mmCIF file of C-alpha atoms in Angstrom:
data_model
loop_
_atom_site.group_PDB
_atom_site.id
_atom_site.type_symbol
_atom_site.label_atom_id
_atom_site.label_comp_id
_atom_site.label_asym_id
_atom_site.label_seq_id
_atom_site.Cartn_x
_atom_site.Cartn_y
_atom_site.Cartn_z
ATOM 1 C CA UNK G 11 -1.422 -5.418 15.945
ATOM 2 C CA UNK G 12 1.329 -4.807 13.460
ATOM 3 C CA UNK G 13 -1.128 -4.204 10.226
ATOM 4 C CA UNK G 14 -4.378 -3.578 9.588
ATOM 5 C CA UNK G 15 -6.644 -5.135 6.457
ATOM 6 C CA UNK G 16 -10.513 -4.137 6.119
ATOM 7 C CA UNK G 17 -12.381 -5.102 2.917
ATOM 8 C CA UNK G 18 -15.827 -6.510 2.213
ATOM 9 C CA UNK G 19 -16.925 -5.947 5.872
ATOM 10 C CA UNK G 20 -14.114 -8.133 7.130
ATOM 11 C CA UNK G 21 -11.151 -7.035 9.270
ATOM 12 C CA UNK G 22 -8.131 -8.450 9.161
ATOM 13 C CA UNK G 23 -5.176 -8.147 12.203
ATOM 14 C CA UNK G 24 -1.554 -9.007 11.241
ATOM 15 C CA UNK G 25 -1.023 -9.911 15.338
ATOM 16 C CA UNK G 26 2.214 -9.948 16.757
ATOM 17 C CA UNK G 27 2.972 -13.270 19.317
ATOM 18 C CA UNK G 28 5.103 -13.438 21.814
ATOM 19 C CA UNK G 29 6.372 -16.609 20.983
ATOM 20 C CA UNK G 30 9.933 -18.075 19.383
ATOM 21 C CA UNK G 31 8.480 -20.559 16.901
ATOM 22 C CA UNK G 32 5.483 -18.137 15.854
ATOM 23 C CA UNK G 33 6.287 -14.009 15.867
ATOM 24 C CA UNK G 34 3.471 -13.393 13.940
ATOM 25 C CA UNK G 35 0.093 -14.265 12.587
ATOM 26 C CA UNK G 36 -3.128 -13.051 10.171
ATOM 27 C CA UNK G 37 -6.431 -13.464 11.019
ATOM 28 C CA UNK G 38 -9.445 -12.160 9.495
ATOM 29 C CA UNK G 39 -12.850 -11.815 11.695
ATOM 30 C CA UNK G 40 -11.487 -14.930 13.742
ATOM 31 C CA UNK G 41 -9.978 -16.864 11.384
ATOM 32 C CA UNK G 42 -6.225 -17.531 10.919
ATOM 33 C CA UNK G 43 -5.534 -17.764 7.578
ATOM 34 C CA UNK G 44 -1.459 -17.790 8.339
ATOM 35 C CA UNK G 45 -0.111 -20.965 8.814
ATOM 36 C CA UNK G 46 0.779 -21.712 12.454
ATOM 37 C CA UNK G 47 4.074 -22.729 11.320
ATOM 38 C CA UNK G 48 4.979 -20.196 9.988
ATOM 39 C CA UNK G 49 7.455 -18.367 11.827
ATOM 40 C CA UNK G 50 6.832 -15.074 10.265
ATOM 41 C CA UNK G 51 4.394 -12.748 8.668
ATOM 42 C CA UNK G 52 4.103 -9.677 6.773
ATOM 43 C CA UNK G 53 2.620 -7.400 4.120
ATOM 44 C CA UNK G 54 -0.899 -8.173 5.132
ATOM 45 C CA UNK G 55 -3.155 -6.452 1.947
ATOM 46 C CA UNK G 56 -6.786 -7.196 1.093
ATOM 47 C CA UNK G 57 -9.340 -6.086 -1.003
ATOM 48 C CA UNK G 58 -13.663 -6.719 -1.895
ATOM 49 C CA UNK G 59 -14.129 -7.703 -4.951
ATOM 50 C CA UNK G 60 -17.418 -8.461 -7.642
ATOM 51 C CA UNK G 61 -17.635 -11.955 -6.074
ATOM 52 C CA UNK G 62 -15.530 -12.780 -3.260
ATOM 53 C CA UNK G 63 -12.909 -10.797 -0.286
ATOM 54 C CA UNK G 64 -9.214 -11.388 -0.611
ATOM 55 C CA UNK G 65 -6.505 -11.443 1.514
ATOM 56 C CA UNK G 66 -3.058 -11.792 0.419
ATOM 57 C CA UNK G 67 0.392 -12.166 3.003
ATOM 58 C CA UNK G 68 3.827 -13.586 2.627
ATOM 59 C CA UNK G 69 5.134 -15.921 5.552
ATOM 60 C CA UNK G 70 8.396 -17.797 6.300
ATOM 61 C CA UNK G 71 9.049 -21.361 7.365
ATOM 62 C CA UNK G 72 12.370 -21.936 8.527
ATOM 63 C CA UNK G 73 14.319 -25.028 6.893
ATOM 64 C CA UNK G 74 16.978 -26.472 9.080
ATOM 65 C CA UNK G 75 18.489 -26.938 5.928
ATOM 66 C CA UNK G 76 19.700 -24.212 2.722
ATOM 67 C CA UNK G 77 17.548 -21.072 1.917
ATOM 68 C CA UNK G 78 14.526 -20.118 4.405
ATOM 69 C CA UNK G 79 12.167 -18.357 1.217
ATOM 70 C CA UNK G 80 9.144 -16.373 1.689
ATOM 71 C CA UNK G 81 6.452 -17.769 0.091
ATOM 72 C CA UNK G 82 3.287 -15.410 -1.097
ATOM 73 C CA UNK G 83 0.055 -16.771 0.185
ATOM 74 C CA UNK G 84 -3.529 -15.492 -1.133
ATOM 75 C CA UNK G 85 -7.286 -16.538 -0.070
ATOM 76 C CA UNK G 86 -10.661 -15.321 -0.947
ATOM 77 C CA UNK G 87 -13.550 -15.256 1.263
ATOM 78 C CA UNK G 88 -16.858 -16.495 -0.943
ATOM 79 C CA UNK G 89 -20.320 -18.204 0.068
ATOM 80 C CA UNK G 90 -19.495 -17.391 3.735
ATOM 81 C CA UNK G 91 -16.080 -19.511 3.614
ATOM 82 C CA UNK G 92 -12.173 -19.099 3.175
ATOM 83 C CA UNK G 93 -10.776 -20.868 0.426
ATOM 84 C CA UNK G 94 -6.984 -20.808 -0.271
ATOM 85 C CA UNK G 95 -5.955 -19.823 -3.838
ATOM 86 C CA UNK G 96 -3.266 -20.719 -6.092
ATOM 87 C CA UNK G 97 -0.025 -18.501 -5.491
ATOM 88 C CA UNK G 98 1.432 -15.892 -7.676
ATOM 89 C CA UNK G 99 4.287 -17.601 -7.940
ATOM 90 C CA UNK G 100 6.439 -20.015 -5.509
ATOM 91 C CA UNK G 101 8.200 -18.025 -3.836
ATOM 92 C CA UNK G 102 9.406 -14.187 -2.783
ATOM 93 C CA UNK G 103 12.196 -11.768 -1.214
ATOM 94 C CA UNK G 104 11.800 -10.242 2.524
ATOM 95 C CA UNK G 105 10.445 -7.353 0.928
ATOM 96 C CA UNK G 106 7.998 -8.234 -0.649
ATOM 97 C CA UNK G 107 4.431 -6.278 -1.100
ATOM 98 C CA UNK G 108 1.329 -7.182 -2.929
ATOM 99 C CA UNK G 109 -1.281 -4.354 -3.784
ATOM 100 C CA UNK G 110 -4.693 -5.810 -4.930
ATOM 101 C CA UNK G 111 -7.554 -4.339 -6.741
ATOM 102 C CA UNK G 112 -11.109 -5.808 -7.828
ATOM 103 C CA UNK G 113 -11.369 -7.002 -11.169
ATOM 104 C CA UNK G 114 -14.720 -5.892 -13.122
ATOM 105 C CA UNK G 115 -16.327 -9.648 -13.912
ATOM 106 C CA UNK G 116 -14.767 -11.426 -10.782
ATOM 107 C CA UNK G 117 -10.956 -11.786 -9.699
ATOM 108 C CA UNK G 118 -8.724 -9.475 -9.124
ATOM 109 C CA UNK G 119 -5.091 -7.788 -9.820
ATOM 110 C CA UNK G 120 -2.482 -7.516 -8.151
ATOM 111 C CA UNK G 121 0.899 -5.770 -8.848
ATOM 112 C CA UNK G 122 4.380 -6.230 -6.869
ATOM 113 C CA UNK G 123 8.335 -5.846 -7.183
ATOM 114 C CA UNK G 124 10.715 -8.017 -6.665
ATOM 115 C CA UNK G 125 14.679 -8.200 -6.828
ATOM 116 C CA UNK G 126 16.354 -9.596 -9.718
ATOM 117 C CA UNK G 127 19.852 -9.984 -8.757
ATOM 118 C CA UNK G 128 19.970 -10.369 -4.933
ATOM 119 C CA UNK G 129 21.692 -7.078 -4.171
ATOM 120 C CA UNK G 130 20.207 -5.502 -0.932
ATOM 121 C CA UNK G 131 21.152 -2.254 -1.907
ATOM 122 C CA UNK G 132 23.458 -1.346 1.631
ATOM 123 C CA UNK G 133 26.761 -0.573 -0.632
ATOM 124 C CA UNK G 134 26.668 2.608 -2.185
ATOM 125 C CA UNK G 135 28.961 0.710 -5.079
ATOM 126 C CA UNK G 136 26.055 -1.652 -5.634
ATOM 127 C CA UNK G 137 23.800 1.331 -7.166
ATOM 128 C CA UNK G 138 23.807 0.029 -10.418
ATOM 129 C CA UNK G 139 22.799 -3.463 -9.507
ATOM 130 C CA UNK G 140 20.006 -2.793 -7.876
ATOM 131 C CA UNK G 141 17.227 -3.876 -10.338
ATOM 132 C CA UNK G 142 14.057 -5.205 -9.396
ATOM 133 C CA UNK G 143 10.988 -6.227 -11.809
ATOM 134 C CA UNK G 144 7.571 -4.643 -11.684
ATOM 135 C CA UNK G 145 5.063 -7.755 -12.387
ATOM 136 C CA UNK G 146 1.354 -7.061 -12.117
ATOM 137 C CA UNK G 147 -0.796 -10.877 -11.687
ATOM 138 C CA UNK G 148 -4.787 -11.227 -13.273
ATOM 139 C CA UNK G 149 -7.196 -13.774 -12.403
ATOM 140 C CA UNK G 150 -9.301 -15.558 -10.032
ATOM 141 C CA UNK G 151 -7.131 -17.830 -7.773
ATOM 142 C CA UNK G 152 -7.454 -21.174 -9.967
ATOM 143 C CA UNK G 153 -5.145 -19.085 -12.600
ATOM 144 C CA UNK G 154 -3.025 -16.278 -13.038
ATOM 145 C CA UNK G 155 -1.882 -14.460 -16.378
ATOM 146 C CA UNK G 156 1.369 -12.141 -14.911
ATOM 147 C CA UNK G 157 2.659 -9.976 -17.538
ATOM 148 C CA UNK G 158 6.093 -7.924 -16.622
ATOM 149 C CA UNK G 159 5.951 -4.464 -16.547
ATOM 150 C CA UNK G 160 9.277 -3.727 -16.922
ATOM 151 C CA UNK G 161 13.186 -3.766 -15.318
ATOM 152 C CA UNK G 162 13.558 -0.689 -12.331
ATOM 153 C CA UNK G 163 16.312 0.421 -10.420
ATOM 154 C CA UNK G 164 16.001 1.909 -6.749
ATOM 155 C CA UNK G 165 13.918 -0.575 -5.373
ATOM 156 C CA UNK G 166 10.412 0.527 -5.385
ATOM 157 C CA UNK G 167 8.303 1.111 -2.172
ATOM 158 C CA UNK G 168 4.673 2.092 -1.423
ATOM 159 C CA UNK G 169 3.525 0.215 -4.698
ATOM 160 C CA UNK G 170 -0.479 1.127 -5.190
ATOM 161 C CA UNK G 171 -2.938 -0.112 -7.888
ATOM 162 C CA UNK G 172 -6.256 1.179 -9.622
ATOM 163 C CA UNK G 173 -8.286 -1.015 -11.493
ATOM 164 C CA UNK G 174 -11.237 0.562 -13.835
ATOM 165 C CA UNK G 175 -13.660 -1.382 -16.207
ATOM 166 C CA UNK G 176 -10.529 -1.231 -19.054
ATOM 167 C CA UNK G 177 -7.821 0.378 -17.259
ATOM 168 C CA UNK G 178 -5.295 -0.218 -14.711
ATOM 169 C CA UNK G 179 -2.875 1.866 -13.034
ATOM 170 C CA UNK G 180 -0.228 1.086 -11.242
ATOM 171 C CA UNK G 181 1.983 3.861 -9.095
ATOM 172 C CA UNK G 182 5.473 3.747 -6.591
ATOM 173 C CA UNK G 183 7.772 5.773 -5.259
ATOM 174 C CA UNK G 184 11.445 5.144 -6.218
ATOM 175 C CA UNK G 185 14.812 6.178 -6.084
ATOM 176 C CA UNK G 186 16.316 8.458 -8.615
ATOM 177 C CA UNK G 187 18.714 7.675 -11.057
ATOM 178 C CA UNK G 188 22.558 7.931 -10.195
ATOM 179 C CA UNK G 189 24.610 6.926 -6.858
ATOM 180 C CA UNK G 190 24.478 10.600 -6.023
ATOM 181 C CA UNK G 191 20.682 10.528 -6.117
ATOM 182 C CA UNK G 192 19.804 7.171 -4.820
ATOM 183 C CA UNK G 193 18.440 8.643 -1.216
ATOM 184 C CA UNK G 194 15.951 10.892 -3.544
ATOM 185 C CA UNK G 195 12.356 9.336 -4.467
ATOM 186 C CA UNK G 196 9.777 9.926 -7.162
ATOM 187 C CA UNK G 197 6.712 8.602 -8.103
ATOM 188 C CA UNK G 198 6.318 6.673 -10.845
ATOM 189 C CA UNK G 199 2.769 5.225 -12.973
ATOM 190 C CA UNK G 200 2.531 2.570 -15.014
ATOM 191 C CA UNK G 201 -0.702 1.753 -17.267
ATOM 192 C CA UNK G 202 -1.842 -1.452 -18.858
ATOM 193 C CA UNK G 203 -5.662 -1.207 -21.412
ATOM 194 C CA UNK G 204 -6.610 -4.140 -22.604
ATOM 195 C CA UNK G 205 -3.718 -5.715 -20.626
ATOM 196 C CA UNK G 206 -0.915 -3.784 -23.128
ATOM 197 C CA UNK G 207 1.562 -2.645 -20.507
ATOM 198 C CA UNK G 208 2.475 1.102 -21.645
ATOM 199 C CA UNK G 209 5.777 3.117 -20.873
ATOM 200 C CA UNK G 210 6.714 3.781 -17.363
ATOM 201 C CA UNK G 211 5.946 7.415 -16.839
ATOM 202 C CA UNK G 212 7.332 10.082 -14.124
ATOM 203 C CA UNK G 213 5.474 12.955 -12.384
ATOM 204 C CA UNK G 214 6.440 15.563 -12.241
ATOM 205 C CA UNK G 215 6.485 17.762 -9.497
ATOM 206 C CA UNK G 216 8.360 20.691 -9.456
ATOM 207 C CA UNK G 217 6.536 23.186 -10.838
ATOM 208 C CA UNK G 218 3.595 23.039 -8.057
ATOM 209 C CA UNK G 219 6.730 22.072 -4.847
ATOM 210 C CA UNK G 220 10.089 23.033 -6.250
ATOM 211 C CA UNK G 221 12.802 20.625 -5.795
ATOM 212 C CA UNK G 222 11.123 17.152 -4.360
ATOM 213 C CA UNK G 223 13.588 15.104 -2.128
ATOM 214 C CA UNK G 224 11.779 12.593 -1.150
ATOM 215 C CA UNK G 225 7.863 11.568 -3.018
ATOM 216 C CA UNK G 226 6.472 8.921 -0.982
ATOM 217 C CA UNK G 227 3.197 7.181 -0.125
ATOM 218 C CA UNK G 228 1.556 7.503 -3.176
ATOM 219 C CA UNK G 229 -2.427 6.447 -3.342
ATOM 220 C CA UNK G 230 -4.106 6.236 -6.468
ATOM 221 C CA UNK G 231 -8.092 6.788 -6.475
ATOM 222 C CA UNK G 232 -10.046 4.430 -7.011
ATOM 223 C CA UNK G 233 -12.067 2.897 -10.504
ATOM 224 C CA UNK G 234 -9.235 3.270 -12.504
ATOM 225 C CA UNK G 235 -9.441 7.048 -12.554
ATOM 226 C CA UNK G 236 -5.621 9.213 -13.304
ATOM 227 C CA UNK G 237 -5.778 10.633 -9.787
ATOM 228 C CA UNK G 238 -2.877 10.495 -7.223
ATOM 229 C CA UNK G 239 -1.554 11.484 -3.874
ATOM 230 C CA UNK G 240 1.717 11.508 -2.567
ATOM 231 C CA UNK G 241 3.981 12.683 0.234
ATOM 232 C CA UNK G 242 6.435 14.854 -0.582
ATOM 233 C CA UNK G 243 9.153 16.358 1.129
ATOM 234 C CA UNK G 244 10.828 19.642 -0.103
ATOM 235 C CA UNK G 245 13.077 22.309 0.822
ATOM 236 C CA UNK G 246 11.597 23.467 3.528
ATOM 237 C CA UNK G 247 8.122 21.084 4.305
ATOM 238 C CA UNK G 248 6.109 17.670 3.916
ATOM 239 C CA UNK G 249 3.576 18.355 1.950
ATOM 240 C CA UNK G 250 0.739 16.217 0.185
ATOM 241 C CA UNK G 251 0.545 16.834 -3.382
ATOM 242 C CA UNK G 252 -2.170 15.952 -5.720
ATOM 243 C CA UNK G 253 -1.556 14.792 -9.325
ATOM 244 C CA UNK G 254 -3.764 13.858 -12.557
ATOM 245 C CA UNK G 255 -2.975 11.928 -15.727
ATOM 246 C CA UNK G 256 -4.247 11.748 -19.343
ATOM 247 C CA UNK G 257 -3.153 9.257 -22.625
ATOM 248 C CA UNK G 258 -0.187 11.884 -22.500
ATOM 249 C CA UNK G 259 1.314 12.030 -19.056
ATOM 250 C CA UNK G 260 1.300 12.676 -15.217
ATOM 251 C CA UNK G 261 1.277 15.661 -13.762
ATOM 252 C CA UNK G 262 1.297 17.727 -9.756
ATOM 253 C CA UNK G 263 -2.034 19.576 -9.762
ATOM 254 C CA UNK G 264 -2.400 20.990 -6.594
ATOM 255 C CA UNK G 265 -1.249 20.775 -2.686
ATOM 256 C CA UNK G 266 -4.311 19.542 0.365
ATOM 257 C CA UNK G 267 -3.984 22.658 2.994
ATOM 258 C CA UNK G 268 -3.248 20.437 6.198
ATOM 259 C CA UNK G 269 -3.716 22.043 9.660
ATOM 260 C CA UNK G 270 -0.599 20.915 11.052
ATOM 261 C CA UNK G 271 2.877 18.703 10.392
ATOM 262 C CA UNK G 272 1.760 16.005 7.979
ATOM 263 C CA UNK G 273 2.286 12.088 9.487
ATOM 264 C CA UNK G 274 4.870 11.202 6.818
ATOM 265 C CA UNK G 275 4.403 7.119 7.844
ATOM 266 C CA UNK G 276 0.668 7.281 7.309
ATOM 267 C CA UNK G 277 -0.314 6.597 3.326
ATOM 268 C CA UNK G 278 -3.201 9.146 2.192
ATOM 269 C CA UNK G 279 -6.421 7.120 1.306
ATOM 270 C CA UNK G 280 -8.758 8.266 -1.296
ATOM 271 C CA UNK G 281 -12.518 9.149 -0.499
ATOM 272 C CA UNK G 282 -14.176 9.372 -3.892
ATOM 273 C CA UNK G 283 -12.701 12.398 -5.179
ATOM 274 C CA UNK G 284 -11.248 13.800 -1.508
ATOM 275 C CA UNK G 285 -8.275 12.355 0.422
ATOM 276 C CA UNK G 286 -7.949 11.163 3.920
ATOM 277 C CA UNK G 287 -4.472 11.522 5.489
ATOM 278 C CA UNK G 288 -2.716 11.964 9.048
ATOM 279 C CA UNK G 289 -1.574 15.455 10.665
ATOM 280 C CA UNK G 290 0.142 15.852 13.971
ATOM 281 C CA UNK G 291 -2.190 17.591 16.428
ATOM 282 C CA UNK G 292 -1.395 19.580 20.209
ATOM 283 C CA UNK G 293 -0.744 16.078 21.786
ATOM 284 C CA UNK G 294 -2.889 14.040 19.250
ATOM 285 C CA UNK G 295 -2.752 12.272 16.145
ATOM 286 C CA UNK G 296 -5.302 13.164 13.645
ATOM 287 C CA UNK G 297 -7.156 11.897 10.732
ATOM 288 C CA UNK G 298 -7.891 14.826 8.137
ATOM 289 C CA UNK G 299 -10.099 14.790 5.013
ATOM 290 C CA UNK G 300 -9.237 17.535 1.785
ATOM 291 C CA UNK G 301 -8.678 18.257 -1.268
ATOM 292 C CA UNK G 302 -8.248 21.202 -4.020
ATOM 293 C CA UNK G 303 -10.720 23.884 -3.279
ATOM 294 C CA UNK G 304 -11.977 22.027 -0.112
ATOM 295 C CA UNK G 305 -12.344 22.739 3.116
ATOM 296 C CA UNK G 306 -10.030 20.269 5.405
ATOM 297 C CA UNK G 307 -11.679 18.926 8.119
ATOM 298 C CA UNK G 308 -9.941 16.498 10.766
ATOM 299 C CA UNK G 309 -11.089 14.338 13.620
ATOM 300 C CA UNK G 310 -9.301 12.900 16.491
ATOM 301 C CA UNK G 311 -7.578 9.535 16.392
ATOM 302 C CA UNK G 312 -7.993 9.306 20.114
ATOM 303 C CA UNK G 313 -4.587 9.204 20.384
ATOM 304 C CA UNK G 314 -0.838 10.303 20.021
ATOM 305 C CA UNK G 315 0.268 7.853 17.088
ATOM 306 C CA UNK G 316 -1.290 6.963 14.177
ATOM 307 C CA UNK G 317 0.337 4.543 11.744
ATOM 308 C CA UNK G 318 -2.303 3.641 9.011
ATOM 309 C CA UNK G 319 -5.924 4.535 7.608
ATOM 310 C CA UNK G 320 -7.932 2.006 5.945
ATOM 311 C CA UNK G 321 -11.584 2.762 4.743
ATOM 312 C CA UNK G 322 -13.932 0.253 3.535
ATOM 313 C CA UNK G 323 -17.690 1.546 2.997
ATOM 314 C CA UNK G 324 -18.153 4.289 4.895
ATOM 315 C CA UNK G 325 -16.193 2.339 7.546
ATOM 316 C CA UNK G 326 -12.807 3.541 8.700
ATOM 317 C CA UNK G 327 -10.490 2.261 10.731
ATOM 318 C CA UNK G 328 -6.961 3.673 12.244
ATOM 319 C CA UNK G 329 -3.757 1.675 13.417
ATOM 320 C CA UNK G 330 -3.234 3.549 16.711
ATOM 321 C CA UNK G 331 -1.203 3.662 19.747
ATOM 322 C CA UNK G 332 -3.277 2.652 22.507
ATOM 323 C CA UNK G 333 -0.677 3.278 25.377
ATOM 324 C CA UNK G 334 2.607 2.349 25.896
ATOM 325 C CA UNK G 335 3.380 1.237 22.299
ATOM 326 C CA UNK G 336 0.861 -0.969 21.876
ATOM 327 C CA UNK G 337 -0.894 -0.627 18.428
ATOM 328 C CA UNK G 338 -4.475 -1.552 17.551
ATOM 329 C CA UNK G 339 -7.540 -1.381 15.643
ATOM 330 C CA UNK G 340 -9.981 2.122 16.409
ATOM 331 C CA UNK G 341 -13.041 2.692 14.172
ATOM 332 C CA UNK G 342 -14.633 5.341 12.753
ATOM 333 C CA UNK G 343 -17.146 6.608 10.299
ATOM 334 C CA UNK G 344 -16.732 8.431 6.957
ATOM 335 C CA UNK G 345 -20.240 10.479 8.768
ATOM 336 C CA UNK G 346 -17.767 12.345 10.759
ATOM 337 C CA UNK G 347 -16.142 14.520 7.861
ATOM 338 C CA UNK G 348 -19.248 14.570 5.782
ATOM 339 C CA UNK G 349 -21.172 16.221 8.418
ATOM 340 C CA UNK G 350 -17.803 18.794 9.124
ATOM 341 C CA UNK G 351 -17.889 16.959 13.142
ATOM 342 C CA UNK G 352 -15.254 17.985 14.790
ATOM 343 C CA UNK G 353 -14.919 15.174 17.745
ATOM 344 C CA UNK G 354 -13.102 12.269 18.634
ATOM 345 C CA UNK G 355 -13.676 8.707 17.272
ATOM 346 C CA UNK G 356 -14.790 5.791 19.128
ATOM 347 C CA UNK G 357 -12.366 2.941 19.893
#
């Protein structure tokens, strides 16, 4: 397992095949929504929302012929059935990445990036070429209304959304401005009320870390609340920093104590108003819950790696290593940190 989806009591696998025609496929409690000719898939995302499960992918179908596209491919689970929907649009780069939130009243949105100009960004010259447009999707999978967010340079990673009953909030780390600061990341926020996109806003963080070299991973909370977590590395640690927003600005608030080196690959999760992230361990990986003024409290993964957290309920489940390089699916229960349990998880 390459990627791990788990929303409205479903689980969804991005599997990895051993087969030429087929590297790749997603299936969700059984059911493979990739197509089976596809040769490819990635960027498996899903979310539960008022009236149906989604699941959204890209995949690529070689052409013997000119251009092999990704295409973007969504479907929502309703009335105990899969349904394909209508795609955001035909098709997308090799890099792209969807991130979904619920819609209040049915649907949902989803926000992405995607390269303007077709520079890949390997040239150091190119710097100033690199654009890529922020485009953020609304609707219900018969429709879409996608409104552009704006023109970016450094192409954006690690794109997360937030979706409240007017609000939504949408966050990324990406590279700073300049040739000489292109390996540096920040985080960026972008807001849309009453679907009015508003100016593209920075955080930042130097007054709670110092100089920030790379900010990475960021998570927004939930319900359209201005809360965020983010990786950042510094001077002289990875840290996770916590930031807040109001109708004027972003801003670093605090830092989560962790018990050990932070997992810089694993993207914090939020946990109503607490944050679940991975810490290196003596021979372990773990999964650690905290926040400002909190006591951090951490479980064991079961094992050495741990590559992702997804929570769903009270439900969560890691991306581990389960020997020999071989990633999969090990659950848990939010239960473990609420009652301060300091044991390992079942698998």
């Amino acid at each position: 397992v390459a990627e791990l989806g788990l929303a409205g009591g479903l689980e969804g696998d991005l599997e990895l095949l051993d087969a030429t025609e087929q590297r790749a496929r997603v299936v969700v409690d059984g059911v493979e929504l990739s197509s089976p000719e596809a040769f490819d898939v990635e960027g498996l995302a899903m979310v539960h929302g008022t009236l149906a499960t989604w699941a959204c992918f890209r995949e690529l179908h070689l052409q013997e012929e000119g251009s092999s596209p990704w295409v973007p491919r969504c479907f929502q689970f309703r009335d105990e059935a899969w349904s394909e929907t209508l795609a955001f649009q035909p098709e997308v780069g090799p890099t792209w990445e969807v991130a979904l939130g619920e819609r209040p009243g049915g649907g949902i949105r989803a926000a992405w990036v995607e390269n303007i100009n077709g520079v890949v960004g390997n040239d150091e010259d190119d710097y100033d070429d690199e654009r890529v447009r922020l485009r953020v999707a609304t609707g219900d999978g018969a429709s879409w209304e996608v409104v552009d967010l704006g023109v970016l340079t450094g192409f954006p990673t690690g794109t997360t959304v937030s979706v409240g009953p007017t609000d939504f909030f949408v966050a990324w780390s990406a590279a700073e401005e300049g040739k000489e600061a292109r390996h540096k990341r920040r985080i960026q926020v972008a807001e849309m009320v009453a679907g009015e996109a508003s100016d593209i806003a920075s955080i930042d963080l130097a007054p709670l870390v110092g100089e920030a070299y790379r900010a990475e991973r960021p998570a927004l909370a939930r319900g359209g609340v201005r809360r965020l977590a983010a990786i950042v590395t510094t001077a002289d640690d990875l840290v996770l920093a916590l930031a807040e927003g109001d109708e004027a600005g972003w801003w670093a608030t605090s830092l989560v104590d962790a018990p050990g080196p932070l997992l810089p690959q694993v993207t914090p999760v939020w946990v109503g108003d607490q944050v679940l992230f991975g810490v290196q361990g003596d021979g372990e990986a773990l999964a650690c819950m905290g926040a400002e003024g909190r006591q951090t409290l951490c479980v064991s993964t079961g094992s050495p790696r741990l590559a992702r957290i997804v929570v769903d309920g009270d439900r969560v489940d890691f991306l581990v290593d389960h020997g020999v390089g071989a990633f999969g699916r090990s659950e848990a229960s939010l239960a473990f940190w609420e009652d301060g349990l300091q044991t390992e998880t079942g698998g």
